[in-house]
XYZ file of N, CA and C in Angstrom:
774
model
N 36.314 -24.641 67.131
C 35.832 -26.033 67.296
C 35.401 -26.623 65.956
N 35.911 -27.937 65.567
C 35.509 -28.459 64.295
C 34.121 -29.100 64.346
N 33.110 -28.288 64.323
C 31.789 -28.682 64.458
C 31.167 -29.176 63.067
N 30.614 -30.372 63.098
C 30.024 -30.972 61.929
C 28.533 -30.640 61.942
N 28.000 -30.256 60.900
C 26.638 -29.983 60.655
C 26.031 -31.041 59.677
N 24.843 -31.636 60.123
C 24.147 -32.584 59.228
C 23.115 -31.819 58.475
N 23.103 -31.883 57.145
C 22.253 -31.287 56.336
C 21.237 -32.319 55.825
N 19.939 -32.050 55.910
C 18.925 -32.965 55.413
C 17.830 -32.192 54.638
N 17.008 -33.057 53.940
C 15.826 -32.513 53.159
C 16.238 -31.490 52.179
N 15.662 -30.346 52.313
C 15.773 -29.287 51.220
C 17.188 -28.841 51.191
N 17.937 -28.793 52.316
C 19.247 -28.362 52.423
C 20.259 -29.265 51.569
N 19.856 -30.543 51.546
C 20.705 -31.456 50.670
C 20.662 -31.108 49.225
N 19.402 -30.863 48.732
C 19.268 -30.559 47.280
C 19.857 -29.082 46.952
N 19.604 -28.147 47.901
C 20.196 -26.843 47.734
C 21.721 -26.862 47.612
N 22.376 -27.642 48.525
C 23.789 -27.761 48.595
C 24.316 -28.369 47.272
N 23.711 -29.447 46.712
C 24.132 -30.025 45.535
C 23.897 -29.178 44.287
N 22.767 -28.448 44.315
C 22.430 -27.520 43.300
C 23.361 -26.386 43.194
N 23.856 -25.971 44.348
C 24.861 -24.899 44.346
C 26.257 -25.452 43.760
N 26.557 -26.568 44.090
C 27.806 -27.225 43.576
C 27.645 -27.337 41.984
N 26.549 -27.767 41.538
C 26.277 -27.884 40.121
C 26.367 -26.602 39.384
N 25.757 -25.536 39.924
C 25.749 -24.260 39.419
C 27.167 -23.633 39.292
N 27.903 -23.991 40.282
C 29.396 -23.468 40.281
C 30.287 -24.392 39.473
N 29.768 -25.368 38.816
C 30.468 -26.273 38.038
C 31.741 -26.822 38.845
N 31.548 -27.240 40.229
C 32.581 -27.731 41.021
C 32.992 -29.138 40.659
N 34.297 -29.428 40.873
C 34.729 -30.799 40.791
C 34.602 -31.340 42.201
N 34.483 -32.672 42.169
C 34.367 -33.396 43.516
C 35.279 -34.564 43.430
N 35.474 -35.210 44.567
C 36.227 -36.345 44.719
C 35.348 -37.487 44.961
N 35.459 -38.572 44.084
C 34.620 -39.782 44.180
C 35.490 -40.920 44.647
N 35.045 -41.570 45.758
C 35.899 -42.667 46.301
C 35.076 -43.930 46.245
N 35.686 -45.031 45.716
C 34.932 -46.315 45.579
C 35.951 -47.423 45.612
N 35.484 -48.569 45.901
C 36.363 -49.708 45.986
C 36.369 -50.662 44.793
N 37.569 -50.988 44.313
C 37.659 -51.951 43.120
C 38.648 -53.056 43.545
N 38.313 -54.257 43.400
C 39.204 -55.327 43.741
C 39.783 -55.344 45.133
N 39.008 -54.853 46.085
C 39.500 -54.750 47.560
C 40.365 -53.519 47.754
N 40.465 -52.634 46.879
C 41.314 -51.466 47.091
C 40.478 -50.191 46.824
N 40.728 -49.155 47.595
C 40.085 -47.831 47.393
C 40.638 -47.099 46.235
N 39.781 -46.461 45.455
C 40.106 -45.695 44.297
C 39.589 -44.366 44.405
N 40.296 -43.307 44.191
C 39.744 -41.956 44.371
C 40.035 -41.248 42.960
N 38.961 -40.606 42.355
C 39.066 -39.912 41.144
C 38.363 -38.628 41.195
N 38.558 -37.686 40.318
C 37.850 -36.360 40.200
C 36.767 -36.452 39.274
N 35.572 -35.978 39.721
C 34.407 -35.855 38.797
C 33.887 -34.498 38.889
N 32.977 -34.050 37.864
C 32.247 -32.887 37.963
C 30.849 -33.226 38.253
N 30.270 -32.426 39.138
C 28.890 -32.451 39.420
C 28.143 -31.576 38.432
N 27.451 -32.215 37.393
C 26.911 -31.519 36.309
C 25.338 -31.337 36.279
N 24.714 -32.135 37.049
C 23.246 -31.987 36.920
C 22.558 -32.565 38.234
N 21.484 -31.880 38.643
C 20.710 -32.544 39.760
C 19.294 -32.583 39.194
N 18.748 -33.846 39.150
C 17.456 -33.975 38.592
C 16.509 -34.725 39.645
N 15.331 -35.010 39.230
C 14.454 -35.743 40.129
C 14.905 -37.129 40.345
N 15.584 -37.650 39.422
C 16.132 -39.093 39.449
C 17.400 -39.278 40.174
N 18.150 -38.139 40.192
C 19.585 -38.439 40.912
C 20.461 -37.234 40.548
N 21.768 -37.568 41.008
C 22.821 -36.544 40.797
C 23.660 -37.178 39.638
N 23.887 -36.293 38.666
C 24.715 -36.693 37.523
C 26.113 -36.152 37.667
N 27.069 -37.031 37.592
C 28.593 -36.676 37.621
C 29.209 -37.043 36.313
N 30.090 -36.249 35.891
C 30.954 -36.516 34.609
C 32.275 -36.886 34.956
N 32.701 -38.039 34.593
C 34.045 -38.557 34.743
C 34.973 -38.082 33.607
N 36.171 -38.102 33.826
C 37.131 -37.720 32.768
C 37.591 -38.992 31.913
N 37.831 -38.663 30.629
C 38.111 -39.789 29.675
C 39.332 -40.629 30.174
N 40.331 -40.058 30.824
C 41.480 -40.778 31.194
C 41.160 -41.709 32.320
N 40.142 -41.471 33.076
C 39.720 -42.341 34.211
C 38.737 -43.374 33.892
N 38.444 -43.590 32.613
C 37.394 -44.608 32.232
C 37.737 -46.028 32.751
N 39.019 -46.412 32.804
C 39.477 -47.704 33.289
C 38.928 -48.003 34.690
N 38.800 -46.983 35.575
C 38.380 -47.081 36.893
C 36.724 -47.189 36.878
N 36.186 -46.356 36.130
C 34.681 -46.198 36.267
C 33.998 -47.435 35.500
N 34.758 -48.032 34.486
C 34.185 -49.109 33.832
C 33.832 -50.320 34.716
N 34.529 -50.360 35.811
C 34.417 -51.446 36.857
C 33.391 -51.180 37.867
N 32.800 -49.920 37.832
C 31.729 -49.649 38.807
C 30.498 -50.556 38.506
N 29.696 -50.871 39.565
C 28.620 -51.631 39.368
C 27.345 -50.901 39.922
N 26.224 -51.155 39.235
C 25.004 -50.643 39.817
C 24.748 -51.018 41.317
N 24.222 -50.010 41.993
C 24.136 -50.151 43.561
C 25.347 -50.215 44.273
N 26.509 -49.978 43.735
C 27.818 -49.820 44.418
C 27.922 -48.619 45.194
N 28.261 -48.732 46.490
C 28.484 -47.492 47.369
C 29.649 -46.749 46.902
N 29.482 -45.382 46.922
C 30.549 -44.497 46.611
C 30.501 -43.308 47.609
N 31.630 -42.687 47.796
C 31.706 -41.461 48.594
C 31.983 -40.275 47.750
N 31.394 -39.138 48.152
C 31.533 -37.870 47.368
C 31.943 -36.829 48.340
N 32.978 -36.009 47.953
C 33.374 -34.847 48.814
C 33.686 -33.653 47.900
N 33.302 -32.398 48.224
C 33.560 -31.240 47.508
C 33.610 -30.094 48.559
N 34.170 -28.964 47.904
C 34.255 -27.760 48.778
C 33.576 -26.650 48.277
N 32.906 -25.888 49.121
C 32.222 -24.646 48.753
C 32.749 -23.622 49.763
N 33.542 -22.600 49.346
C 34.183 -21.539 50.197
C 34.950 -22.235 51.258
N 34.602 -21.950 52.561
C 35.376 -22.390 53.616
C 34.779 -23.721 54.343
N 33.912 -24.395 53.602
C 33.386 -25.604 54.096
C 33.587 -26.822 53.242
N 33.730 -28.037 53.728
C 33.882 -29.243 52.911
C 32.486 -30.018 53.197
N 32.044 -30.670 52.227
C 30.777 -31.383 52.215
C 31.055 -32.749 51.822
N 30.627 -33.754 52.532
C 30.780 -35.172 52.178
C 29.474 -36.020 52.373
N 29.288 -37.027 51.505
C 28.097 -37.884 51.586
C 28.355 -39.207 50.916
N 27.668 -40.178 51.398
C 27.822 -41.515 50.724
C 26.464 -41.740 49.924
N 26.568 -42.452 48.871
C 25.450 -42.743 48.040
C 25.756 -44.060 47.221
N 24.834 -44.344 46.238
C 25.073 -45.502 45.483
C 24.949 -45.221 43.965
N 25.574 -46.023 43.094
C 25.478 -45.861 41.693
C 24.211 -46.298 41.149
N 23.501 -45.521 40.300
C 22.157 -45.931 39.818
C 22.345 -46.246 38.267
N 23.232 -45.602 37.616
C 23.338 -45.979 36.117
C 24.438 -45.141 35.534
N 24.660 -45.409 34.193
C 25.753 -44.852 33.375
C 25.274 -44.319 32.078
N 25.965 -43.284 31.540
C 25.615 -42.912 30.164
C 26.968 -42.397 29.511
N 27.280 -42.877 28.383
C 28.503 -42.360 27.667
C 28.153 -41.181 26.847
N 29.046 -40.122 26.884
C 28.711 -38.941 26.164
C 29.864 -38.490 25.333
N 29.790 -38.584 24.054
C 30.895 -38.184 23.164
C 31.089 -36.789 23.226
N 29.973 -35.975 23.369
C 30.115 -34.465 23.313
C 31.030 -34.008 24.581
N 30.858 -34.624 25.633
C 31.640 -34.254 26.903
C 32.992 -34.918 27.010
N 33.092 -35.892 26.131
C 34.418 -36.808 26.273
C 34.541 -37.373 27.641
N 33.487 -37.874 28.062
C 33.552 -38.531 29.411
C 32.350 -39.370 29.716
N 32.451 -40.135 30.857
C 31.363 -40.999 31.240
C 30.471 -40.206 32.247
N 29.164 -40.347 32.038
C 28.221 -39.751 32.997
C 27.695 -40.739 33.940
N 27.738 -40.512 35.239
C 27.395 -41.522 36.256
C 26.196 -40.855 37.052
N 25.130 -41.648 37.119
C 24.006 -41.201 37.819
C 24.045 -41.815 39.332
N 24.007 -40.918 40.310
C 24.080 -41.302 41.677
C 22.742 -41.034 42.355
N 22.426 -41.865 43.265
C 21.256 -41.641 44.047
C 21.403 -40.373 44.949
N 20.245 -39.516 45.003
C 20.345 -38.308 45.897
C 20.524 -38.773 47.310
N 21.463 -38.209 48.046
C 21.621 -38.700 49.416
C 20.604 -38.253 50.414
N 20.379 -38.968 51.423
C 19.582 -38.546 52.540
C 20.076 -37.469 53.357
N 21.381 -37.396 53.436
C 22.005 -36.380 54.260
C 23.411 -36.075 53.751
N 23.881 -34.829 54.073
C 25.243 -34.343 53.727
C 25.861 -33.932 54.975
N 27.150 -34.282 55.259
C 27.836 -33.747 56.449
C 28.663 -32.510 55.892
N 28.432 -31.437 56.616
C 29.134 -30.090 56.436
C 30.136 -29.865 57.564
N 31.380 -29.762 57.081
C 32.492 -29.565 58.133
C 33.376 -28.441 57.688
N 34.110 -27.842 58.657
C 34.934 -26.734 58.276
C 36.201 -27.267 57.523
N 36.637 -26.505 56.568
C 37.719 -26.933 55.704
C 38.999 -26.827 56.546
N 39.090 -26.115 57.558
C 40.361 -25.973 58.372
C 40.681 -27.322 58.975
N 39.727 -28.247 59.087
C 40.056 -29.553 59.621
C 40.925 -30.363 58.582
N 40.926 -29.893 57.342
C 41.737 -30.543 56.333
C 43.152 -29.857 56.060
N 43.406 -28.948 56.927
C 44.665 -28.273 56.952
C 45.674 -29.079 57.834
N 46.792 -29.231 57.415
C 47.825 -30.109 58.053
C 48.264 -29.324 59.491
N 48.292 -30.090 60.527
C 48.820 -29.646 61.763
C 50.071 -30.374 62.112
N 51.122 -29.790 62.469
C 52.370 -30.477 62.828
C 52.112 -31.246 64.148
N 52.670 -32.451 64.155
C 52.565 -33.174 65.451
C 53.362 -32.456 66.511
N 52.648 -32.165 67.648
C 53.353 -31.410 68.697
C 54.756 -32.042 69.131
N 55.703 -31.202 69.481
C 57.034 -31.662 69.756
C 57.174 -32.660 70.854
N 56.166 -32.475 71.813
C 56.281 -33.519 72.973
C 55.673 -34.915 72.668
N 55.118 -34.998 71.499
C 54.594 -36.369 71.052
C 55.489 -37.012 70.050
N 55.558 -38.242 70.169
C 56.299 -39.082 69.172
C 55.337 -40.193 68.579
N 54.768 -39.839 67.474
C 53.713 -40.677 66.912
C 54.245 -41.693 65.968
N 54.390 -42.924 66.289
C 54.947 -43.992 65.396
C 53.818 -44.416 64.561
N 54.241 -44.748 63.277
C 53.262 -45.249 62.291
C 53.722 -46.537 61.640
N 52.784 -47.542 61.849
C 53.066 -48.899 61.099
C 52.162 -48.764 59.859
N 52.862 -49.119 58.660
C 52.119 -49.211 57.451
C 52.780 -50.324 56.600
N 51.870 -50.786 55.563
C 52.081 -51.851 54.781
C 51.597 -51.691 53.281
N 52.220 -52.404 52.336
C 51.855 -52.361 51.109
C 50.496 -52.917 50.829
N 49.778 -52.311 49.996
C 48.351 -52.793 49.679
C 48.150 -52.947 48.111
N 49.061 -52.368 47.305
C 48.926 -52.450 45.859
C 49.300 -51.017 45.141
N 48.857 -50.936 43.983
C 49.090 -49.701 43.239
C 47.751 -49.223 42.526
N 47.522 -48.035 42.541
C 46.282 -47.503 42.027
C 46.265 -47.715 40.455
N 47.418 -47.798 39.797
C 47.544 -47.956 38.309
C 47.821 -49.405 38.033
N 47.560 -50.372 38.913
C 47.744 -51.742 38.625
C 49.073 -52.192 38.266
N 50.051 -51.525 38.702
C 51.481 -51.821 38.293
C 51.776 -53.132 38.921
N 52.332 -54.121 38.097
C 52.653 -55.442 38.597
C 54.093 -55.452 39.286
N 54.210 -54.725 40.357
C 55.418 -54.569 40.958
C 55.249 -54.528 42.526
N 55.949 -55.412 43.262
C 55.830 -55.372 44.685
C 57.225 -54.948 45.321
N 57.166 -54.081 46.379
C 58.436 -53.662 46.856
C 59.221 -54.894 47.540
N 60.599 -54.751 47.677
C 61.250 -55.795 48.245
C 60.835 -56.031 49.771
N 60.419 -54.959 50.297
C 59.810 -54.973 51.778
C 58.413 -54.577 51.604
N 57.587 -55.036 52.521
C 56.185 -54.693 52.411
C 55.529 -54.254 53.727
N 56.411 -54.008 54.686
C 55.964 -53.658 56.124
C 56.902 -52.710 56.580
N 56.541 -51.510 57.082
C 57.506 -50.507 57.578
C 57.060 -49.697 58.803
N 57.975 -48.927 59.338
C 57.628 -48.106 60.452
C 58.163 -46.677 60.212
N 57.526 -45.683 60.545
C 57.885 -44.306 60.297
C 57.443 -43.419 61.485
N 57.668 -42.177 61.359
C 57.260 -41.134 62.406
C 56.332 -40.105 61.613
N 55.224 -39.919 62.277
C 54.246 -38.907 61.727
C 54.795 -37.452 61.964
N 54.770 -36.702 60.912
C 55.308 -35.371 61.037
C 54.098 -34.381 61.129
N 53.034 -34.583 60.303
C 51.860 -33.710 60.520
C 50.591 -34.589 60.081
N 49.513 -34.053 60.376
C 48.157 -34.692 60.247
C 47.081 -33.721 59.877
N 46.223 -34.194 59.042
C 44.929 -33.564 58.790
C 43.820 -34.577 58.720
N 42.464 -34.115 58.541
C 41.437 -35.026 58.444
C 41.547 -35.771 57.079
N 42.283 -35.174 56.153
C 42.356 -35.837 54.782
C 43.677 -36.570 54.490
N 44.707 -36.536 55.374
C 45.952 -37.146 55.091
C 47.011 -36.873 56.154
N 48.218 -37.298 55.841
C 49.362 -37.151 56.686
C 50.631 -37.118 55.998
N 51.815 -36.729 56.837
C 53.083 -36.829 56.246
C 53.918 -37.704 57.190
N 54.617 -38.702 56.591
C 55.368 -39.663 57.437
C 56.787 -39.564 57.024
N 57.667 -39.590 58.039
C 59.185 -39.618 57.820
C 59.687 -41.065 57.954
N 60.438 -41.596 56.859
C 61.132 -42.817 57.028
C 62.582 -42.736 56.592
N 63.395 -43.689 56.823
C 64.786 -43.594 56.352
C 64.854 -43.583 54.789
N 65.737 -42.717 54.287
C 65.895 -42.563 52.939
C 66.362 -43.859 52.179
N 66.867 -44.801 53.059
C 67.295 -46.119 52.459
C 66.140 -46.901 51.917
N 64.929 -46.480 52.245
C 63.661 -47.236 51.848
C 62.972 -46.669 50.643
N 63.812 -45.748 50.001
C 63.141 -44.932 48.945
C 62.715 -45.979 47.822
N 63.443 -46.965 47.506
C 63.132 -47.918 46.510
C 61.728 -48.749 46.762
N 61.191 -48.609 47.955
C 60.026 -49.326 48.279
C 58.750 -48.538 47.990
N 58.905 -47.171 47.625
C 57.677 -46.385 47.490
C 57.565 -45.754 46.096
N 56.332 -45.466 45.607
C 56.090 -44.763 44.368
C 54.762 -43.935 44.551
N 54.652 -42.883 43.896
C 53.379 -42.159 43.989
C 52.250 -43.011 43.367
N 51.114 -43.060 43.965
C 50.052 -43.837 43.514
C 49.955 -45.235 44.371
N 50.975 -45.487 45.103
C 50.964 -46.722 45.920
C 49.999 -46.670 47.004
N 49.306 -47.819 47.207
C 48.239 -47.918 48.305
C 48.813 -48.550 49.445
N 48.566 -48.085 50.612
C 49.052 -48.621 51.979
C 47.979 -48.697 52.932
N 48.117 -49.638 53.877
C 47.365 -49.589 55.016
C 48.247 -48.979 56.234
N 47.667 -48.398 57.102
C 48.484 -47.676 58.123
C 47.702 -47.664 59.501
N 48.565 -47.713 60.576
C 47.913 -47.667 61.898
C 48.863 -46.711 62.784
N 48.203 -45.950 63.530
C 48.918 -44.970 64.412
C 48.048 -44.636 65.608
N 48.708 -44.149 66.690
C 47.981 -43.753 67.874
C 48.344 -42.295 68.037
N 47.388 -41.323 67.785
C 47.734 -39.939 67.668
C 48.047 -39.309 69.104
N 47.349 -39.933 70.095
C 47.572 -39.422 71.463
C 47.798 -40.712 72.359
N 48.677 -40.574 73.306
C 49.092 -41.771 74.062
C 47.871 -42.521 74.770
N 46.924 -41.774 75.044
C 45.745 -42.279 75.817
C 44.594 -42.782 74.982
N 44.879 -42.713 73.587
C 43.647 -43.097 72.685
C 43.909 -44.414 72.063
N 43.003 -44.967 71.508
C 42.992 -46.247 70.799
C 43.667 -45.950 69.418
N 44.299 -46.999 68.772
C 44.964 -46.723 67.427
C 43.930 -46.478 66.446
N 44.246 -45.699 65.418
C 43.545 -45.469 64.291
C 44.006 -46.310 63.107
N 43.164 -46.976 62.398
C 43.494 -47.767 61.285
C 42.793 -47.249 60.062
N 43.625 -46.830 58.946
C 43.125 -46.286 57.787
C 43.896 -46.848 56.530
N 43.248 -46.633 55.403
C 43.920 -46.982 54.108
C 44.320 -45.557 53.488
N 45.432 -45.554 52.715
C 45.822 -44.254 52.250
C 46.650 -44.541 50.948
N 46.746 -43.444 50.124
C 47.489 -43.455 48.866
C 48.611 -42.495 48.958
N 49.802 -42.841 48.560
C 50.946 -42.040 48.485
C 50.844 -41.070 47.394
N 50.850 -39.750 47.744
C 50.651 -38.729 46.756
C 52.050 -38.242 46.203
N 52.984 -38.012 47.207
C 54.281 -37.480 46.674
C 55.408 -38.063 47.679
N 56.578 -37.980 47.171
C 57.698 -38.348 48.026
C 58.726 -37.107 47.972
N 59.296 -36.832 49.064
C 60.196 -35.689 49.278
C 61.395 -36.185 50.061
N 62.591 -36.339 49.398
C 63.735 -36.684 50.167
C 64.407 -35.535 50.799
N 65.097 -35.743 51.931
C 65.863 -34.704 52.538
C 67.335 -35.276 52.738
N 68.276 -34.739 51.972
C 69.567 -35.207 51.937
C 70.249 -34.945 53.286
N 69.903 -33.867 53.945
C 70.550 -33.419 55.154
C 70.230 -34.372 56.330
N 68.922 -34.683 56.441
C 68.506 -35.599 57.553
C 68.540 -37.062 57.159
N 68.598 -37.246 55.794
C 68.727 -38.724 55.240
C 67.346 -39.332 55.596
N 66.245 -38.601 55.458
C 64.937 -39.117 55.588
C 64.233 -38.905 54.221
N 63.126 -39.691 54.129
C 62.205 -39.585 53.112
C 60.841 -39.278 53.624
N 60.176 -38.167 52.984
C 58.912 -37.805 53.571
C 57.825 -38.248 52.570
N 56.866 -38.978 53.087
C 55.761 -39.559 52.321
C 54.587 -38.686 52.571
N 53.993 -38.153 51.467
C 52.649 -37.431 51.655
C 51.595 -38.402 51.306
N 50.719 -38.559 52.295
C 49.676 -39.584 52.089
C 48.203 -38.956 52.187
N 47.295 -39.517 51.397
C 45.960 -39.028 51.388
C 45.124 -40.234 51.798
N 44.286 -40.031 52.907
C 43.379 -41.058 53.354
C 42.247 -41.480 52.363
N 41.902 -42.716 52.287
C 40.877 -43.191 51.398
C 39.699 -43.825 52.033
N 38.597 -43.705 51.521
C 37.400 -44.427 51.867
C 36.615 -43.976 53.136
N 37.001 -42.859 53.675
C 36.366 -42.496 54.982
C 34.977 -41.884 54.739
N 34.690 -41.486 53.566
C 33.430 -40.861 53.155
C 32.286 -41.939 52.972
N 32.623 -43.148 52.725
C 31.814 -44.170 52.063
C 30.971 -44.880 53.186
N 31.295 -44.908 54.405
C 30.576 -45.699 55.442
C 30.417 -44.872 56.680
N 29.574 -45.411 57.526
C 29.432 -44.847 58.943
C 30.676 -45.007 59.724
N 31.267 -46.217 59.591
C 32.616 -46.443 60.307
C 33.595 -45.596 59.847
N 33.673 -45.321 58.561
C 34.818 -44.480 57.987
C 34.478 -42.983 58.474
N 33.349 -42.555 58.502
C 32.987 -41.230 59.017
C 33.312 -41.082 60.533
N 33.104 -42.084 61.217
C 33.482 -42.073 62.721
C 34.980 -41.858 62.753
N 35.824 -42.553 61.948
C 37.276 -42.312 61.957
C 37.498 -40.861 61.582
N 36.827 -40.396 60.545
C 37.014 -38.992 60.067
C 36.803 -38.042 61.214
N 35.768 -38.304 61.998
C 35.513 -37.366 63.162
C 36.549 -37.422 64.243
N 37.092 -38.665 64.396
C 38.273 -38.746 65.333
C 39.390 -37.956 64.910
N 39.735 -38.105 63.520
C 40.836 -37.310 62.915
C 40.544 -35.863 63.233
N 39.457 -35.387 62.997
C 39.081 -33.891 63.121
C 39.355 -33.469 64.570
N 39.078 -34.308 65.531
C 39.177 -33.994 66.952
C 40.686 -33.986 67.295
N 41.380 -34.899 66.682
C 42.926 -34.884 66.959
C 43.582 -33.631 66.351
N 43.157 -33.296 65.039
C 43.745 -32.185 64.413
C 43.534 -30.850 65.355
N 42.328 -30.824 65.759
C 41.926 -29.644 66.653
C 42.806 -29.644 67.868
N 42.960 -30.871 68.548
C 43.921 -30.970 69.659
C 45.270 -30.590 69.449
N 45.860 -31.079 68.231
C 47.173 -30.684 67.826
C 47.313 -29.270 67.705
N 46.325 -28.541 66.982
C 46.423 -27.178 66.915
C 46.462 -26.410 68.103
N 45.635 -26.783 69.174
C 45.634 -26.185 70.441
C 46.917 -26.321 71.162
N 47.549 -27.600 71.068
C 48.804 -27.857 71.719
C 49.921 -26.948 71.172
N 50.010 -26.819 69.820
C 50.930 -26.124 69.128
C 50.734 -24.515 69.494
N 49.509 -24.098 69.523
C 49.241 -22.699 69.983
C 49.661 -22.367 71.373
N 49.288 -23.331 72.248
C 49.755 -23.101 73.725
C 51.276 -23.036 73.881
N 51.955 -23.911 73.034
C 53.407 -23.939 73.052
C 53.959 -22.605 72.585
N 53.393 -22.116 71.406
C 53.794 -20.816 70.820
C 53.672 -19.739 71.818
N 52.481 -19.739 72.519
C 52.082 -18.585 73.402
C 53.090 -18.677 74.678
N 53.441 -19.852 75.115
C 54.282 -19.952 76.241
C 55.712 -19.409 75.856
N 56.132 -19.797 74.659
C 57.374 -19.323 74.133
C 57.402 -17.842 74.078
N 56.363 -17.173 73.577
C 56.279 -15.895 73.421
C 56.319 -15.089 74.794
N 55.592 -15.717 75.803
C 55.608 -15.086 77.144
C 56.957 -15.117 77.624
N 57.753 -16.192 77.491
C 59.173 -16.202 77.969
C 60.002 -15.120 77.311
N 59.748 -14.937 75.999
C 60.472 -13.895 75.279
C 60.188 -12.497 75.878
N 58.868 -12.295 75.975
C 58.465 -10.900 76.557
C 58.930 -10.733 77.951
């Protein structure tokens, strides 16, 4: 069962301190110009005033646009668990010695701890046909290029709490690039309401035999708000259900073989 544990009070500071001591990198998600941006940061210090993160020099263009009091989402992994929380930006400090920007974040009131297995991709069970509607939202690197088409349909191949793989016709290859931002909607189970998320294309994989193009997508912004985390919890439940359906199918096949 993908059980989420809510950490509060001393457990919050203990968890962040452990991440700092291990020099862990974390994913920071925030919005710029109406689009979600996700970058890697290091958790470098926990003080009485807040949590200090260090950004990378090559990501300065994204962090320069951050504002005081802007909401951000943070996620990181420790062993077999994933930790997420939302917080706000309290200040900035340039550091020549570390070749990066230091960002001061407010210490969160709570952290959600969830099993990392929820972020492992599960194949969509064979008896399901999950259609995906998705559309162009922009580019993470501000490329001034719009595809000739901006609205597509595809089939979901696998799903995790953090992303999905979609299959489309290879004839649409010219419409997609890594770093492209899309909105997407899908109904993971026929009796459920649709899920609406924003995502970033991470990689493209063509299959010449099937003449399909596989899009690897990472979901964005789910850590930053209560509504986003509600969607995240729904995704976790779906992933668990997919895993159960796939396991039951494999067990039934093995029984027939035996």
